[in-house]
PDB file of C-alpha atoms in Angstrom:
ATOM      1  CA  UNK A   1     139.738 126.130 119.464  1.00  0.00           C
ATOM      2  CA  UNK A   2     139.844 129.104 117.073  1.00  0.00           C
ATOM      3  CA  UNK A   3     136.996 130.450 114.955  1.00  0.00           C
ATOM      4  CA  UNK A   4     138.169 128.549 111.888  1.00  0.00           C
ATOM      5  CA  UNK A   5     138.293 125.157 113.565  1.00  0.00           C
ATOM      6  CA  UNK A   6     134.999 125.828 115.369  1.00  0.00           C
ATOM      7  CA  UNK A   7     133.199 126.625 112.113  1.00  0.00           C
ATOM      8  CA  UNK A   8     134.884 123.632 110.502  1.00  0.00           C
ATOM      9  CA  UNK A   9     133.528 121.382 113.261  1.00  0.00           C
ATOM     10  CA  UNK A  10     130.041 122.834 112.775  1.00  0.00           C
ATOM     11  CA  UNK A  11     130.305 122.237 109.036  1.00  0.00           C
ATOM     12  CA  UNK A  12     131.443 118.659 109.610  1.00  0.00           C
ATOM     13  CA  UNK A  13     128.429 117.994 111.840  1.00  0.00           C
ATOM     14  CA  UNK A  14     126.059 119.659 109.355  1.00  0.00           C
ATOM     15  CA  UNK A  15     127.455 117.573 106.495  1.00  0.00           C
ATOM     16  CA  UNK A  16     127.240 114.416 108.613  1.00  0.00           C
ATOM     17  CA  UNK A  17     123.620 115.226 109.514  1.00  0.00           C
ATOM     18  CA  UNK A  18     122.799 115.649 105.817  1.00  0.00           C
ATOM     19  CA  UNK A  19     124.682 112.420 105.016  1.00  0.00           C
ATOM     20  CA  UNK A  20     122.726 110.435 107.599  1.00  0.00           C
ATOM     21  CA  UNK A  21     119.422 111.995 106.460  1.00  0.00           C
ATOM     22  CA  UNK A  22     120.058 111.136 102.807  1.00  0.00           C
ATOM     23  CA  UNK A  23     121.181 107.681 103.905  1.00  0.00           C
ATOM     24  CA  UNK A  24     117.922 107.092 105.792  1.00  0.00           C
ATOM     25  CA  UNK A  25     115.931 108.150 102.730  1.00  0.00           C
ATOM     26  CA  UNK A  26     117.896 105.722 100.564  1.00  0.00           C
ATOM     27  CA  UNK A  27     117.368 102.944 103.085  1.00  0.00           C
ATOM     28  CA  UNK A  28     113.640 103.649 102.830  1.00  0.00           C
ATOM     29  CA  UNK A  29     113.816 103.714  99.007  1.00  0.00           C
ATOM     30  CA  UNK A  30     115.759 100.453  98.896  1.00  0.00           C
ATOM     31  CA  UNK A  31     114.246  98.401 101.705  1.00  0.00           C
ATOM     32  CA  UNK A  32     110.852  97.786 100.132  1.00  0.00           C
ATOM     33  CA  UNK A  33     112.571  96.831  96.877  1.00  0.00           C
ATOM     34  CA  UNK A  34     115.023  94.463  98.570  1.00  0.00           C
ATOM     35  CA  UNK A  35     112.601  92.867 101.031  1.00  0.00           C
ATOM     36  CA  UNK A  36     109.644  92.690  98.644  1.00  0.00           C
ATOM     37  CA  UNK A  37     109.286  91.310  95.143  1.00  0.00           C
ATOM     38  CA  UNK A  38     106.907  93.782  93.482  1.00  0.00           C
ATOM     39  CA  UNK A  39     109.704  96.014  92.160  1.00  0.00           C
ATOM     40  CA  UNK A  40     112.245  93.356  91.209  1.00  0.00           C
ATOM     41  CA  UNK A  41     110.251  90.306  90.129  1.00  0.00           C
ATOM     42  CA  UNK A  42     106.711  91.451  89.433  1.00  0.00           C
ATOM     43  CA  UNK A  43     107.070  94.320  86.969  1.00  0.00           C
ATOM     44  CA  UNK A  44     107.492  97.350  89.237  1.00  0.00           C
ATOM     45  CA  UNK A  45     110.768  98.351  87.639  1.00  0.00           C
ATOM     46  CA  UNK A  46     109.402  97.846  84.119  1.00  0.00           C
ATOM     47  CA  UNK A  47     106.329  99.913  85.038  1.00  0.00           C
ATOM     48  CA  UNK A  48     108.526 102.899  85.910  1.00  0.00           C
ATOM     49  CA  UNK A  49     110.739 102.562  82.848  1.00  0.00           C
ATOM     50  CA  UNK A  50     107.669 102.444  80.596  1.00  0.00           C
ATOM     51  CA  UNK A  51     106.212 105.440  82.411  1.00  0.00           C
ATOM     52  CA  UNK A  52     109.450 107.367  81.829  1.00  0.00           C
ATOM     53  CA  UNK A  53     109.337 106.422  78.146  1.00  0.00           C
ATOM     54  CA  UNK A  54     105.734 107.602  77.791  1.00  0.00           C
ATOM     55  CA  UNK A  55     106.511 111.139  78.715  1.00  0.00           C
ATOM     56  CA  UNK A  56     109.483 111.934  80.861  1.00  0.00           C
ATOM     57  CA  UNK A  57     112.776 110.787  79.405  1.00  0.00           C
ATOM     58  CA  UNK A  58     115.356 112.886  77.665  1.00  0.00           C
ATOM     59  CA  UNK A  59     115.399 111.937  73.958  1.00  0.00           C
ATOM     60  CA  UNK A  60     118.941 110.509  74.063  1.00  0.00           C
ATOM     61  CA  UNK A  61     117.923 108.142  76.905  1.00  0.00           C
ATOM     62  CA  UNK A  62     114.916 106.559  75.133  1.00  0.00           C
ATOM     63  CA  UNK A  63     116.996 104.184  72.958  1.00  0.00           C
ATOM     64  CA  UNK A  64     119.039 103.126  76.010  1.00  0.00           C
ATOM     65  CA  UNK A  65     115.922 102.462  78.070  1.00  0.00           C
ATOM     66  CA  UNK A  66     114.221 100.542  75.225  1.00  0.00           C
ATOM     67  CA  UNK A  67     117.257  98.754  73.827  1.00  0.00           C
ATOM     68  CA  UNK A  68     119.228  97.892  76.953  1.00  0.00           C
ATOM     69  CA  UNK A  69     117.351  98.526  80.188  1.00  0.00           C
ATOM     70  CA  UNK A  70     114.020  96.863  79.364  1.00  0.00           C
ATOM     71  CA  UNK A  71     115.580  93.698  77.860  1.00  0.00           C
ATOM     72  CA  UNK A  72     117.665  93.338  81.057  1.00  0.00           C
ATOM     73  CA  UNK A  73     115.002  94.654  83.412  1.00  0.00           C
ATOM     74  CA  UNK A  74     115.109  92.005  86.126  1.00  0.00           C
ATOM     75  CA  UNK A  75     118.864  92.186  86.608  1.00  0.00           C
ATOM     76  CA  UNK A  76     118.873  95.980  86.556  1.00  0.00           C
ATOM     77  CA  UNK A  77     115.921  96.049  88.986  1.00  0.00           C
ATOM     78  CA  UNK A  78     117.973  94.016  91.466  1.00  0.00           C
ATOM     79  CA  UNK A  79     120.963  96.313  90.880  1.00  0.00           C
ATOM     80  CA  UNK A  80     118.779  99.359  91.603  1.00  0.00           C
ATOM     81  CA  UNK A  81     117.189  97.787  94.687  1.00  0.00           C
ATOM     82  CA  UNK A  82     120.404  96.579  96.302  1.00  0.00           C
ATOM     83  CA  UNK A  83     122.282  99.671  95.118  1.00  0.00           C
ATOM     84  CA  UNK A  84     119.847 102.038  96.812  1.00  0.00           C
ATOM     85  CA  UNK A  85     119.929  99.948  99.975  1.00  0.00           C
ATOM     86  CA  UNK A  86     123.745  99.739  99.975  1.00  0.00           C
ATOM     87  CA  UNK A  87     124.109 103.489  99.384  1.00  0.00           C
ATOM     88  CA  UNK A  88     121.743 104.173 102.271  1.00  0.00           C
ATOM     89  CA  UNK A  89     123.511 101.761 104.604  1.00  0.00           C
ATOM     90  CA  UNK A  90     126.944 103.147 103.719  1.00  0.00           C
ATOM     91  CA  UNK A  91     125.831 106.738 104.301  1.00  0.00           C
ATOM     92  CA  UNK A  92     124.077 106.024 107.601  1.00  0.00           C
ATOM     93  CA  UNK A  93     127.000 104.017 108.996  1.00  0.00           C
ATOM     94  CA  UNK A  94     129.649 106.249 107.457  1.00  0.00           C
ATOM     95  CA  UNK A  95     131.353 103.365 105.660  1.00  0.00           C
ATOM     96  CA  UNK A  96     132.829 103.919 102.176  1.00  0.00           C
ATOM     97  CA  UNK A  97     131.049 107.281 102.019  1.00  0.00           C
ATOM     98  CA  UNK A  98     132.912 108.540  98.965  1.00  0.00           C
ATOM     99  CA  UNK A  99     132.342 105.338  97.007  1.00  0.00           C
ATOM    100  CA  UNK A 100     128.659 105.323  97.952  1.00  0.00           C
ATOM    101  CA  UNK A 101     128.400 109.003  97.060  1.00  0.00           C
ATOM    102  CA  UNK A 102     129.997 108.458  93.664  1.00  0.00           C
ATOM    103  CA  UNK A 103     127.546 105.632  92.933  1.00  0.00           C
ATOM    104  CA  UNK A 104     124.668 107.759  94.240  1.00  0.00           C
ATOM    105  CA  UNK A 105     125.687 110.675  92.022  1.00  0.00           C
ATOM    106  CA  UNK A 106     125.810 108.457  88.924  1.00  0.00           C
ATOM    107  CA  UNK A 107     122.460 106.916  89.877  1.00  0.00           C
ATOM    108  CA  UNK A 108     120.809 110.328  90.371  1.00  0.00           C
ATOM    109  CA  UNK A 109     122.123 111.630  87.048  1.00  0.00           C
ATOM    110  CA  UNK A 110     120.809 108.493  85.359  1.00  0.00           C
ATOM    111  CA  UNK A 111     117.420 108.992  87.027  1.00  0.00           C
ATOM    112  CA  UNK A 112     117.407 112.685  86.118  1.00  0.00           C
ATOM    113  CA  UNK A 113     117.952 112.013  82.417  1.00  0.00           C
ATOM    114  CA  UNK A 114     115.578 109.036  82.422  1.00  0.00           C
ATOM    115  CA  UNK A 115     112.628 110.754  84.046  1.00  0.00           C
ATOM    116  CA  UNK A 116     112.796 114.524  84.422  1.00  0.00           C
ATOM    117  CA  UNK A 117     112.461 115.808  80.855  1.00  0.00           C
ATOM    118  CA  UNK A 118     109.983 118.716  80.773  1.00  0.00           C
ATOM    119  CA  UNK A 119     109.550 118.554  76.987  1.00  0.00           C
ATOM    120  CA  UNK A 120     111.165 120.079  73.922  1.00  0.00           C
ATOM    121  CA  UNK A 121     109.167 123.287  74.098  1.00  0.00           C
ATOM    122  CA  UNK A 122     109.839 123.981  77.777  1.00  0.00           C
ATOM    123  CA  UNK A 123     111.463 127.190  78.921  1.00  0.00           C
ATOM    124  CA  UNK A 124     115.049 126.848  80.135  1.00  0.00           C
ATOM    125  CA  UNK A 125     114.134 127.320  83.809  1.00  0.00           C
ATOM    126  CA  UNK A 126     111.590 124.483  83.635  1.00  0.00           C
ATOM    127  CA  UNK A 127     114.406 121.965  83.164  1.00  0.00           C
ATOM    128  CA  UNK A 128     115.625 122.830  86.663  1.00  0.00           C
ATOM    129  CA  UNK A 129     112.168 122.701  88.182  1.00  0.00           C
ATOM    130  CA  UNK A 130     111.478 119.324  86.604  1.00  0.00           C
ATOM    131  CA  UNK A 131     114.757 117.930  87.904  1.00  0.00           C
ATOM    132  CA  UNK A 132     114.368 118.777  91.594  1.00  0.00           C
ATOM    133  CA  UNK A 133     113.470 115.242  92.655  1.00  0.00           C
ATOM    134  CA  UNK A 134     116.873 114.032  91.470  1.00  0.00           C
ATOM    135  CA  UNK A 135     119.147 117.073  91.167  1.00  0.00           C
ATOM    136  CA  UNK A 136     118.932 117.890  94.881  1.00  0.00           C
ATOM    137  CA  UNK A 137     120.150 114.392  95.756  1.00  0.00           C
ATOM    138  CA  UNK A 138     122.846 114.677  93.069  1.00  0.00           C
ATOM    139  CA  UNK A 139     124.075 117.887  94.727  1.00  0.00           C
ATOM    140  CA  UNK A 140     124.099 116.164  98.125  1.00  0.00           C
ATOM    141  CA  UNK A 141     126.195 113.316  96.744  1.00  0.00           C
ATOM    142  CA  UNK A 142     128.566 115.824  95.114  1.00  0.00           C
ATOM    143  CA  UNK A 143     128.953 117.583  98.475  1.00  0.00           C
ATOM    144  CA  UNK A 144     129.717 114.249 100.169  1.00  0.00           C
ATOM    145  CA  UNK A 145     132.376 113.592  97.537  1.00  0.00           C
ATOM    146  CA  UNK A 146     134.033 116.988  97.896  1.00  0.00           C
ATOM    147  CA  UNK A 147     133.605 117.447 101.650  1.00  0.00           C
ATOM    148  CA  UNK A 148     134.569 115.277 104.570  1.00  0.00           C
ATOM    149  CA  UNK A 149     131.146 113.801 105.165  1.00  0.00           C
ATOM    150  CA  UNK A 150     132.661 110.895 107.084  1.00  0.00           C
ATOM    151  CA  UNK A 151     134.673 112.990 109.557  1.00  0.00           C
ATOM    152  CA  UNK A 152     132.047 112.609 112.313  1.00  0.00           C
ATOM    153  CA  UNK A 153     129.331 110.056 113.076  1.00  0.00           C
ATOM    154  CA  UNK A 154     131.047 107.434 110.961  1.00  0.00           C
ATOM    155  CA  UNK A 155     132.976 104.212 111.202  1.00  0.00           C
ATOM    156  CA  UNK A 156     136.147 106.124 110.297  1.00  0.00           C
ATOM    157  CA  UNK A 157     135.722 108.661 113.104  1.00  0.00           C
ATOM    158  CA  UNK A 158     134.879 105.894 115.579  1.00  0.00           C
ATOM    159  CA  UNK A 159     138.109 104.063 114.692  1.00  0.00           C
ATOM    160  CA  UNK A 160     140.091 107.295 114.931  1.00  0.00           C
ATOM    161  CA  UNK A 161     138.604 108.079 118.360  1.00  0.00           C
ATOM    162  CA  UNK A 162     139.332 104.559 119.630  1.00  0.00           C
ATOM    163  CA  UNK A 163     142.917 104.824 118.413  1.00  0.00           C
ATOM    164  CA  UNK A 164     143.308 108.194 120.169  1.00  0.00           C
ATOM    165  CA  UNK A 165     141.906 106.789 123.418  1.00  0.00           C
ATOM    166  CA  UNK A 166     144.195 103.743 123.180  1.00  0.00           C
ATOM    167  CA  UNK A 167     147.157 105.999 122.521  1.00  0.00           C
ATOM    168  CA  UNK A 168     146.347 108.168 125.553  1.00  0.00           C
ATOM    169  CA  UNK A 169     145.943 105.112 127.801  1.00  0.00           C
ATOM    170  CA  UNK A 170     149.333 103.769 126.731  1.00  0.00           C
ATOM    171  CA  UNK A 171     151.152 106.949 127.751  1.00  0.00           C
TER     172      UNK A 171
END
């Protein structure tokens, strides 16, 4: 194994470790929403949307949150809850990693523009500081899309290893 393939293997394991870690966090974020009713049926989602509208949404998102999201709050709350849980499950198990990462990236960008607005008078650098809770996850999802985050510790790698073992046994 040469230096290039050795560093590639290390990178694959590092990316897989990050993928599993982000997946566990999303399972945590989604599980209480899926297995409880406070977020989906008892106003938890609406509470957060109203909080964003009171002082944290980018101006172009306010009409979307008021005009579309709040009138359809229950359905969107279920979409958020099951979406977070599904993204977490997919990342932890290494199933449909790119699809889950694409959905996660869109979700994080939506959250960023819905909740991380530092205000019209903020200095340019404050936009980045205000966005850390969502932009870091967005960057992780982008890395999972670009890299081979499912090359190890995933359903795909398990199937590939089983096929290689079966092939060696047949020889």
